[in-house]
PDB file of C-alpha atoms and ligand atoms in Angstrom:
ATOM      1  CA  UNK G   1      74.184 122.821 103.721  1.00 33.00           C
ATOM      2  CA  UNK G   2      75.091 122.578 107.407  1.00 34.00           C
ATOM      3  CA  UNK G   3      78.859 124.856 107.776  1.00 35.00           C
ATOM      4  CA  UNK G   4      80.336 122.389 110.555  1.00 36.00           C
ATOM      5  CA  UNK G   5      82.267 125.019 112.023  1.00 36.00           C
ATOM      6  CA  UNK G   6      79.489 127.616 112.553  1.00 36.00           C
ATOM      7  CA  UNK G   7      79.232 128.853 116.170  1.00 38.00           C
ATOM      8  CA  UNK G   8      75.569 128.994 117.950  1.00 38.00           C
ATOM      9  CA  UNK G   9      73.973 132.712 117.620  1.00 38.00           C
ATOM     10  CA  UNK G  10      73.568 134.368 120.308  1.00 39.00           C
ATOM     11  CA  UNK G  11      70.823 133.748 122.437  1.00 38.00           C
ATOM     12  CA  UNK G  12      68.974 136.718 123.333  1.00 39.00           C
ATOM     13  CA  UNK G  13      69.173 137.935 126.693  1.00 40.00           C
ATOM     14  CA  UNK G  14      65.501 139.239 126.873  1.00 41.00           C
ATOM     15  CA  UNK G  15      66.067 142.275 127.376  1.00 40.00           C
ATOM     16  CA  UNK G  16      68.532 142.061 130.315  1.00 42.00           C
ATOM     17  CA  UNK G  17      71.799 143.921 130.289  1.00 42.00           C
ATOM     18  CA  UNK G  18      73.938 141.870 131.778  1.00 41.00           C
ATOM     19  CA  UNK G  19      75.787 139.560 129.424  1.00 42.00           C
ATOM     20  CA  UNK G  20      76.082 136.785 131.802  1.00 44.00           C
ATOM     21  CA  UNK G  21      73.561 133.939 131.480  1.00 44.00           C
ATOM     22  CA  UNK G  22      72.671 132.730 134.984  1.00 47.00           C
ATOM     23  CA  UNK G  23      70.261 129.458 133.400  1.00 55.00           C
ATOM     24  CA  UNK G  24      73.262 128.547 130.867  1.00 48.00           C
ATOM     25  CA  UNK G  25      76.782 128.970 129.252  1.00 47.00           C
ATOM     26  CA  UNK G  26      78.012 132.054 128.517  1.00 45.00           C
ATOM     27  CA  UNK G  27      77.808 132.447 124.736  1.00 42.00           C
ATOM     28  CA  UNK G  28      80.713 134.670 123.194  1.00 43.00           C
ATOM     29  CA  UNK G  29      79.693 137.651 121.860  1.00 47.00           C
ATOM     30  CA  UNK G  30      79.202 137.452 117.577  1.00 45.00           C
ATOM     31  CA  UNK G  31      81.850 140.618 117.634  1.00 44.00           C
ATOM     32  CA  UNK G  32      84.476 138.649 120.437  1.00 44.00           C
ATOM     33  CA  UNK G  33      86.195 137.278 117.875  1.00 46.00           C
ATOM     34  CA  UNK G  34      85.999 134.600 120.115  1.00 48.00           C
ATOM     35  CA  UNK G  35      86.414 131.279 118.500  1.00 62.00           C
ATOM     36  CA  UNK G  36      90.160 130.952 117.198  1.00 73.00           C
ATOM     37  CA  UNK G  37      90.483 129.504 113.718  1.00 79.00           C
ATOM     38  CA  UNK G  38      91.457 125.306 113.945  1.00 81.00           C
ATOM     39  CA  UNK G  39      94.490 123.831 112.278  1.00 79.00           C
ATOM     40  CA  UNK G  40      93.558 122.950 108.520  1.00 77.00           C
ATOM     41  CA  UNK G  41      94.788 119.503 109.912  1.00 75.00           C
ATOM     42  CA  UNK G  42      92.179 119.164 111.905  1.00 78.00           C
ATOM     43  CA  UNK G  43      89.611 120.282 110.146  1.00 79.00           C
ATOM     44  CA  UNK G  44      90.130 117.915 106.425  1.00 75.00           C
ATOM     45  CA  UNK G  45      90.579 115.260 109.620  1.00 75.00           C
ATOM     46  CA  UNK G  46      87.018 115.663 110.245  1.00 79.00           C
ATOM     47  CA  UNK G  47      85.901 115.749 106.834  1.00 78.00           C
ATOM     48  CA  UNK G  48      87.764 112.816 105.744  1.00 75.00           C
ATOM     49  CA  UNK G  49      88.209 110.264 108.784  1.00 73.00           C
ATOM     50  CA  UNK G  50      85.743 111.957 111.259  1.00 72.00           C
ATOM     51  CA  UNK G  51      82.408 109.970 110.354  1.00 72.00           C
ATOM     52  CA  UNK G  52      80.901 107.789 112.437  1.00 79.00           C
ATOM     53  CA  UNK G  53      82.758 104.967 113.220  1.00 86.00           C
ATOM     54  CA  UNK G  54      80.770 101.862 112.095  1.00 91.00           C
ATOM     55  CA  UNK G  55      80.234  99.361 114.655  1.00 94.00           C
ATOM     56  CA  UNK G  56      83.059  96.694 115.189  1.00 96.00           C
ATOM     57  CA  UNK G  57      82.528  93.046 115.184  1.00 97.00           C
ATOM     58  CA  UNK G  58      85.133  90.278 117.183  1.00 97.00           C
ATOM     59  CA  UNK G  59      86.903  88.453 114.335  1.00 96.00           C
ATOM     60  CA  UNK G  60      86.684  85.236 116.392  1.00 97.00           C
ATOM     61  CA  UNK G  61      82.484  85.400 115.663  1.00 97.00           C
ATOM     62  CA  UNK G  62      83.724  84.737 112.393  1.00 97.00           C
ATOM     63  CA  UNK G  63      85.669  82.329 111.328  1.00 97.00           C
ATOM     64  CA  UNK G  64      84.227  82.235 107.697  1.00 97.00           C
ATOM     65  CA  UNK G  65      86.897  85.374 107.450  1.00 97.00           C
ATOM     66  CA  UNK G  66      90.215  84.355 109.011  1.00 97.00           C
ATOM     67  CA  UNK G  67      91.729  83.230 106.149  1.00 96.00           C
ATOM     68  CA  UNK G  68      90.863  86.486 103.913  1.00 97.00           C
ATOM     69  CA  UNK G  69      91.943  88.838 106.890  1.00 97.00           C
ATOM     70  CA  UNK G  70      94.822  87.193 107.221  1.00 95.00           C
ATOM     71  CA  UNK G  71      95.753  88.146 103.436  1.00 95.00           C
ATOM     72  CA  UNK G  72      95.019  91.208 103.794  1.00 97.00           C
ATOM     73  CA  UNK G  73      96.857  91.858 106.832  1.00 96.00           C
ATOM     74  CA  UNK G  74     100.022  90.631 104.617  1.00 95.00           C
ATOM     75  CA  UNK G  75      99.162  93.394 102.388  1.00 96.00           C
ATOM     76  CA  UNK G  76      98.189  95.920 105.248  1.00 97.00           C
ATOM     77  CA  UNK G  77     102.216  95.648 106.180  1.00 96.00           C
ATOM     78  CA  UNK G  78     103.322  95.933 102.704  1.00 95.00           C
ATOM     79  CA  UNK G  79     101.089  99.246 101.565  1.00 96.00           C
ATOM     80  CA  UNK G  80     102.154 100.929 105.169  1.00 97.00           C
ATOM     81  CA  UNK G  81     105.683 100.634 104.039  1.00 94.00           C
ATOM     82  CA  UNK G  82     105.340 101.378 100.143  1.00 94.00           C
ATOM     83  CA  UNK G  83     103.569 104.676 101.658  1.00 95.00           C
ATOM     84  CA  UNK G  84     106.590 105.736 103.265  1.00 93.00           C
ATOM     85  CA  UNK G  85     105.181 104.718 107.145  1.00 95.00           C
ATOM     86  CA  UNK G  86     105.718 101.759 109.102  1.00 95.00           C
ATOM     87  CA  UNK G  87     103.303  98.775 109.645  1.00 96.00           C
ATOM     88  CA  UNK G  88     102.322  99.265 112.878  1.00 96.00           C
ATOM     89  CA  UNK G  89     100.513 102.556 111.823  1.00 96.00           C
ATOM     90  CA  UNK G  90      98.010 100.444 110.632  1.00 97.00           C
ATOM     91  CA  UNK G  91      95.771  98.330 111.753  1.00 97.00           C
ATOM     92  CA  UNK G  92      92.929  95.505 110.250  1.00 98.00           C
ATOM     93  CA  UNK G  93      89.487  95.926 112.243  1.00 97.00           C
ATOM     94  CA  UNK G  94      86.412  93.746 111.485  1.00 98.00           C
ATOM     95  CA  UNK G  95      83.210  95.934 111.177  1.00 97.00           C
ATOM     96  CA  UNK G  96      79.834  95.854 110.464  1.00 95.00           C
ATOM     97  CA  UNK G  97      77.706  98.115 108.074  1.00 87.00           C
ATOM     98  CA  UNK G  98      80.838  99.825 105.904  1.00 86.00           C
ATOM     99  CA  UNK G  99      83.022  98.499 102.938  1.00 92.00           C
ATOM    100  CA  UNK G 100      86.076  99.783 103.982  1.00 93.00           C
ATOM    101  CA  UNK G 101      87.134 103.202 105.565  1.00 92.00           C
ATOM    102  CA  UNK G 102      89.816 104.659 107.768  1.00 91.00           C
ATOM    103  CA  UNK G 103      89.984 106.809 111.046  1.00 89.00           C
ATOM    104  CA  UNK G 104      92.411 109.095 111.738  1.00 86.00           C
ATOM    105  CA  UNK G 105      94.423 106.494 114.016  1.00 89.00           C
ATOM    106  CA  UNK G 106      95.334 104.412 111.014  1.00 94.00           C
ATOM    107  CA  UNK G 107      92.372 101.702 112.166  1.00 95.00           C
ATOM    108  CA  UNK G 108      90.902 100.069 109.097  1.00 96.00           C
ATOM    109  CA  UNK G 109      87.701  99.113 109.129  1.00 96.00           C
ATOM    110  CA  UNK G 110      86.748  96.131 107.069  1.00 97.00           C
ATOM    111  CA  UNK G 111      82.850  95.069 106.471  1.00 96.00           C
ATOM    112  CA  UNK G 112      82.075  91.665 107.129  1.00 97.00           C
ATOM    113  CA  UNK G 113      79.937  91.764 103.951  1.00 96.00           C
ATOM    114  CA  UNK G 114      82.268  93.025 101.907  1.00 96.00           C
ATOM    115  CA  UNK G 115      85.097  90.498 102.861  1.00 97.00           C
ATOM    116  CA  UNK G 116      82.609  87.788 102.343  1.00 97.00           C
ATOM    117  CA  UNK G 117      81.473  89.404  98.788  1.00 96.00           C
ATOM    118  CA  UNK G 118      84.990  89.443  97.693  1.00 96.00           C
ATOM    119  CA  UNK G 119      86.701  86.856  99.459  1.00 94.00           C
ATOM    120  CA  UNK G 120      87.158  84.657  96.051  1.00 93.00           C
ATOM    121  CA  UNK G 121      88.222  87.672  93.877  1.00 90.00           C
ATOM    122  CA  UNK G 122      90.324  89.582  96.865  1.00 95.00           C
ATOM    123  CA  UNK G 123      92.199  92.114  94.117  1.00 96.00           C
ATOM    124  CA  UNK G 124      89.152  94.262  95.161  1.00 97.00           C
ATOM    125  CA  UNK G 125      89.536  94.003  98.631  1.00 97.00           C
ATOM    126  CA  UNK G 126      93.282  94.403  98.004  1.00 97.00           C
ATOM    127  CA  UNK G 127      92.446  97.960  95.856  1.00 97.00           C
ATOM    128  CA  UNK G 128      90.483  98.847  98.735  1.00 96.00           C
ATOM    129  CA  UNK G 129      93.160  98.196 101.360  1.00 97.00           C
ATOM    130  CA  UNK G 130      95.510 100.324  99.214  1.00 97.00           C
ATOM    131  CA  UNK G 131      93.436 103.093  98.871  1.00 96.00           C
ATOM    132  CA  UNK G 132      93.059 103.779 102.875  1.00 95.00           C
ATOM    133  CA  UNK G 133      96.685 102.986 103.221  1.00 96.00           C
ATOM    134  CA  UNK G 134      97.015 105.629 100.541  1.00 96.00           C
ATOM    135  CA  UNK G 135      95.627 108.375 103.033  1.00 92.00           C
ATOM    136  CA  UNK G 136      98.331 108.033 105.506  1.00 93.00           C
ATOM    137  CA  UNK G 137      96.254 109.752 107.732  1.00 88.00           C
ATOM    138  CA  UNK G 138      98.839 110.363 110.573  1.00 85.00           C
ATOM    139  CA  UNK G 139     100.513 113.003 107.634  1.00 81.00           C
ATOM    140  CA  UNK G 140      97.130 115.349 108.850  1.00 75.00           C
ATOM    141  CA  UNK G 141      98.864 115.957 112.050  1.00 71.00           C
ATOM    142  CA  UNK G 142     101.933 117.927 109.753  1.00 69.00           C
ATOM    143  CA  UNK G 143      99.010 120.325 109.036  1.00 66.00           C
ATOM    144  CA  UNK G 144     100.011 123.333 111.677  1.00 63.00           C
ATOM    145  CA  UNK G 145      98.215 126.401 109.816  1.00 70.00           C
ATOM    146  CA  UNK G 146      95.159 127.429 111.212  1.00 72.00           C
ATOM    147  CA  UNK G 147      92.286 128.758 108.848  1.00 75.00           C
ATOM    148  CA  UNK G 148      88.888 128.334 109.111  1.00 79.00           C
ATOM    149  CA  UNK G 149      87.872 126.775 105.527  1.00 79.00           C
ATOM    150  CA  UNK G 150      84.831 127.241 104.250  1.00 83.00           C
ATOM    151  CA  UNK G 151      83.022 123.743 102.879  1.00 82.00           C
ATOM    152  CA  UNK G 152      84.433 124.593  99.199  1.00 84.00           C
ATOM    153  CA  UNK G 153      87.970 124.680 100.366  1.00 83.00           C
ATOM    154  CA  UNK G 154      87.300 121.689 102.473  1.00 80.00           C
ATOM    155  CA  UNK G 155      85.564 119.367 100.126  1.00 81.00           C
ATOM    156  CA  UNK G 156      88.808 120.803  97.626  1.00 83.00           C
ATOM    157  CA  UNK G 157      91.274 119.353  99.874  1.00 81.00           C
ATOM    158  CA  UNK G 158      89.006 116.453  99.946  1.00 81.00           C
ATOM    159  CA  UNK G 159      89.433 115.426  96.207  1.00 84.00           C
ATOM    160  CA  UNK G 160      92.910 115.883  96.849  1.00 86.00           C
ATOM    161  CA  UNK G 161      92.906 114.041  99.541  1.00 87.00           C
ATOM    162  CA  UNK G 162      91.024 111.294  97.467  1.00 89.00           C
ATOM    163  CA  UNK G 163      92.954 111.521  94.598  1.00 92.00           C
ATOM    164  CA  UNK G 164      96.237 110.661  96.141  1.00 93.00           C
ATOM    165  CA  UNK G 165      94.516 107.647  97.938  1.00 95.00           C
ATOM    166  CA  UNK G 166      93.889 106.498  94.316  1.00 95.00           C
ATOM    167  CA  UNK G 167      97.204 107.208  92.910  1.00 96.00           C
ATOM    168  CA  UNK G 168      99.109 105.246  95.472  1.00 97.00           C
ATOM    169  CA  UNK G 169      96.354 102.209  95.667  1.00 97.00           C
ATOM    170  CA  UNK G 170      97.019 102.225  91.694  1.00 97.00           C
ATOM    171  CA  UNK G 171     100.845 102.548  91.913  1.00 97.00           C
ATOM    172  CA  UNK G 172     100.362  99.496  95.061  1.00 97.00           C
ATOM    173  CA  UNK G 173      98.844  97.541  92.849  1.00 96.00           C
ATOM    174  CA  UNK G 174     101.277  97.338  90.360  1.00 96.00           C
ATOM    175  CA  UNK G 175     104.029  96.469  92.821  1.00 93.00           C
ATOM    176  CA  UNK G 176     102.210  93.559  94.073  1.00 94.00           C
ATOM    177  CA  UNK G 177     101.566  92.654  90.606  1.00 93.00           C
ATOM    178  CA  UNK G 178      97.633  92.633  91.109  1.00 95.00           C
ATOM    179  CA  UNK G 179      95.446  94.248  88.118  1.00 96.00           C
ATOM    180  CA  UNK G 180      92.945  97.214  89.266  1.00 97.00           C
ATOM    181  CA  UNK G 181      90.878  96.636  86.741  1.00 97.00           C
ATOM    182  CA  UNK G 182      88.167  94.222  89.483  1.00 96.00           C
ATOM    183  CA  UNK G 183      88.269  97.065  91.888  1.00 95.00           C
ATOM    184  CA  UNK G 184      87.466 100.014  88.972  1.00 94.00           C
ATOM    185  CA  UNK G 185      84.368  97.969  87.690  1.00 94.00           C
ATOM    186  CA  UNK G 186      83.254  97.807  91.240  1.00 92.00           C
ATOM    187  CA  UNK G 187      83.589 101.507  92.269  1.00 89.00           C
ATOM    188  CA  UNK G 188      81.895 102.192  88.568  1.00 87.00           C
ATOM    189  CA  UNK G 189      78.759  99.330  90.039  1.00 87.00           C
ATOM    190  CA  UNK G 190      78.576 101.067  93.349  1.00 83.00           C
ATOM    191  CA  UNK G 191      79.379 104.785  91.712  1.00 74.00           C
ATOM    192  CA  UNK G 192      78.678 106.831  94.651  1.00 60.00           C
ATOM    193  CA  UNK G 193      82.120 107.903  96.292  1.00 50.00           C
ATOM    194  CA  UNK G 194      83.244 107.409  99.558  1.00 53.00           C
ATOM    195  CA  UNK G 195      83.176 110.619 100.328  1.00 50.00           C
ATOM    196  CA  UNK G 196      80.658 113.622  99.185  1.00 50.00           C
ATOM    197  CA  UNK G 197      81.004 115.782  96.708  1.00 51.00           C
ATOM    198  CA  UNK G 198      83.847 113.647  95.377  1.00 61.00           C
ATOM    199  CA  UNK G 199      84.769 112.581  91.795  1.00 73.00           C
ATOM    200  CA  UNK G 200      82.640 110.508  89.672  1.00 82.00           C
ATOM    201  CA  UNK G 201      83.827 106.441  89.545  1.00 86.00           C
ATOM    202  CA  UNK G 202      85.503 107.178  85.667  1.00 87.00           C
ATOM    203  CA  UNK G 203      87.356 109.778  87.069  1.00 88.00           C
ATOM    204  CA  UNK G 204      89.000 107.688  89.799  1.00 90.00           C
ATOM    205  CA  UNK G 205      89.465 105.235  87.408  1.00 94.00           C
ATOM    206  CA  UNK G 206      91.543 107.280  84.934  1.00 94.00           C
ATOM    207  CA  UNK G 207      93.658 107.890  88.219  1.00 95.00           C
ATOM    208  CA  UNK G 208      94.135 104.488  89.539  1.00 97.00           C
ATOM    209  CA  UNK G 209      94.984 103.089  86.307  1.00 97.00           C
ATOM    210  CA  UNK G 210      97.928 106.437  85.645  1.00 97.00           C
ATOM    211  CA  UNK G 211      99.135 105.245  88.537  1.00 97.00           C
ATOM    212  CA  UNK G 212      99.065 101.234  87.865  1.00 97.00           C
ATOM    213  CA  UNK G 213     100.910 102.041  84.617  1.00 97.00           C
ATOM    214  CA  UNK G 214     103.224 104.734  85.810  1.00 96.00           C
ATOM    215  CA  UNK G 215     104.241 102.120  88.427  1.00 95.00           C
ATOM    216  CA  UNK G 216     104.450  99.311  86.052  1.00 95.00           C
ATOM    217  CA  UNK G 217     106.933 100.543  83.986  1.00 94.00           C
ATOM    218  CA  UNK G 218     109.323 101.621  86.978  1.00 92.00           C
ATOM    219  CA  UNK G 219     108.591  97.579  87.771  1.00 90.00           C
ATOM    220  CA  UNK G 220     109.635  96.057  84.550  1.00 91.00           C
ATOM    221  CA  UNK G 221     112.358  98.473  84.236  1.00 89.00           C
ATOM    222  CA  UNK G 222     113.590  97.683  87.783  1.00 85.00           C
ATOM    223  CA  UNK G 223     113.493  94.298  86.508  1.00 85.00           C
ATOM    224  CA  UNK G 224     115.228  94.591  83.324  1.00 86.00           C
ATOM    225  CA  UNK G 225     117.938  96.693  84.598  1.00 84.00           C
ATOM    226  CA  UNK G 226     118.697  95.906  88.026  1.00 81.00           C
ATOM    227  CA  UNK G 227     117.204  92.184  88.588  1.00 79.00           C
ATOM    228  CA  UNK G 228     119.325  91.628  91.761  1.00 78.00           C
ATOM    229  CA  UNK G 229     118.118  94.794  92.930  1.00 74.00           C
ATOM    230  CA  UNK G 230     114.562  93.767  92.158  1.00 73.00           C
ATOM    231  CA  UNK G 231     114.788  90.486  93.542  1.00 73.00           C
ATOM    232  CA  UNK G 232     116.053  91.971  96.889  1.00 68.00           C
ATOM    233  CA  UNK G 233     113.122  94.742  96.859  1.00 66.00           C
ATOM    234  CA  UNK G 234     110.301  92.890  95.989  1.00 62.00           C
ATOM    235  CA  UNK G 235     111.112  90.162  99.166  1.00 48.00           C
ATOM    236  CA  UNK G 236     111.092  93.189 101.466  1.00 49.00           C
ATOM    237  CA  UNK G 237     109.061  95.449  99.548  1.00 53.00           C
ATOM    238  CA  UNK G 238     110.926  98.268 100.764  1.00 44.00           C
ATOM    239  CA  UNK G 239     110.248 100.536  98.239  1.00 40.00           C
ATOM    240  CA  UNK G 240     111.760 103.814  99.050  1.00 38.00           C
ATOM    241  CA  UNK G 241     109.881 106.920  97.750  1.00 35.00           C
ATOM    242  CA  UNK G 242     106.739 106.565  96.349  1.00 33.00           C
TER     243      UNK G 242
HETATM  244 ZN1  LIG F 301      89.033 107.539 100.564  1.00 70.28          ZN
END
């Protein structure tokens, strides 16, 4: 397996003393010490939002998807605050060739195929939404330390990383009163994560649904106890901590 942060070796100078390269950069020495560890930030950044961005398609080429884009952008504003951020953090992108992933700008990108594949049964679309919400990727930026990880501490923080995206889209779902049972059976049909090396689809679903009922209960006793109070949340859907 490729280590992404591995420097080129040295190329050999043939035999010539002098350190300096005259056809080509100067490559540090292996003993230099040269390269200065990166900000753990930066680094699960790369792992987890750095892919290849797929390729973006003009909404108005489509009009077969206004109306579904539009609903999700209603939920787009409500998951960005839930998540503790504000909705312009966010943002709805058409795309082609991708179900749904996030860079680490807060852009969305939504496949044409899989809006049109789910446009009459949106909870998984919904679920999806949540789950990039859920990975709040301007938080990376908090991450100052600097430490080279190796891939096993990367593709750790990784699962964490992807395990909190399922938590909140779970906990989401329950606030907008939407069942993530659709969006389970599809990430059990399509099985293969995201992400590599991440959990396997029953996994994610015994964390989605911990946090659909976790959340559920807080709901109906929100309800039960404070019903003014719930009434005034759920038009705002100002949620405080989540
Ligand atoms: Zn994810």
């Amino acid at each position: 397996m490729v280590i992404i942060s591995s420097m080129p070796s040295r190329i050999s100078s043939g035999g010539m003393s002098s350190t300096i390269n005259p056809f080509g950069p100067q490559w540090p020495k292996a003993t230099e010490g040269a390269k200065e560890a990166r900000p753990v930030g930066d680094q699960v950044e790369e792992a987890l939002f750095g892919k290849r961005k797929p390729p973006v398609l003009d909404e108005d080429d489509f009009p077969e998807v206004t109306e579904i884009l539009a609903l999700l952008d209603k939920y787009r504003k409500k998951f960005a605050v839930m998540v503790g951020d504000q909705e312009k953090d966010y943002r709805l992108q058409l795309a082609d060739g991708t179900l749904a992933m996030i860079d680490g700008h807060g852009t969305i990108f939504i496949g044409v195929r899989f809006l049109l594949k789910f446009q009459k049964n949106p909870s998984v679309l919904i679920g999806a939404l949540a789950h990039e919400v859920g990975h709040r990727p301007h938080r990376w930026a908090e991450y100052k330390t600097k430490k080279d990880l190796n891939r096993e501490e990367i593709n750790e923080l990784c699962r964490f990383e992807e395990t909190r995206a399922d938590l909140f889209a779970g906990r989401a779902m329950a606030e907008v009163n939407i069942s993530p049972e659709p969006m389970i059976q599809f990430l059990e049909e399509i099985e293969e994560g995201p992400h590599p090396d991440y959990f396997p689809a029953k996994m994610r679903a015994d964390v989605i649904r911990e946090g659909y009922n976790e959340q559920k209960s807080k709901v109906n006793n929100r309800k039960k106890m404070w019903p003014e109070l719930d009434r005034a949340t759920a038009a705002r859907l100002h949620l405080g901590d989540f």
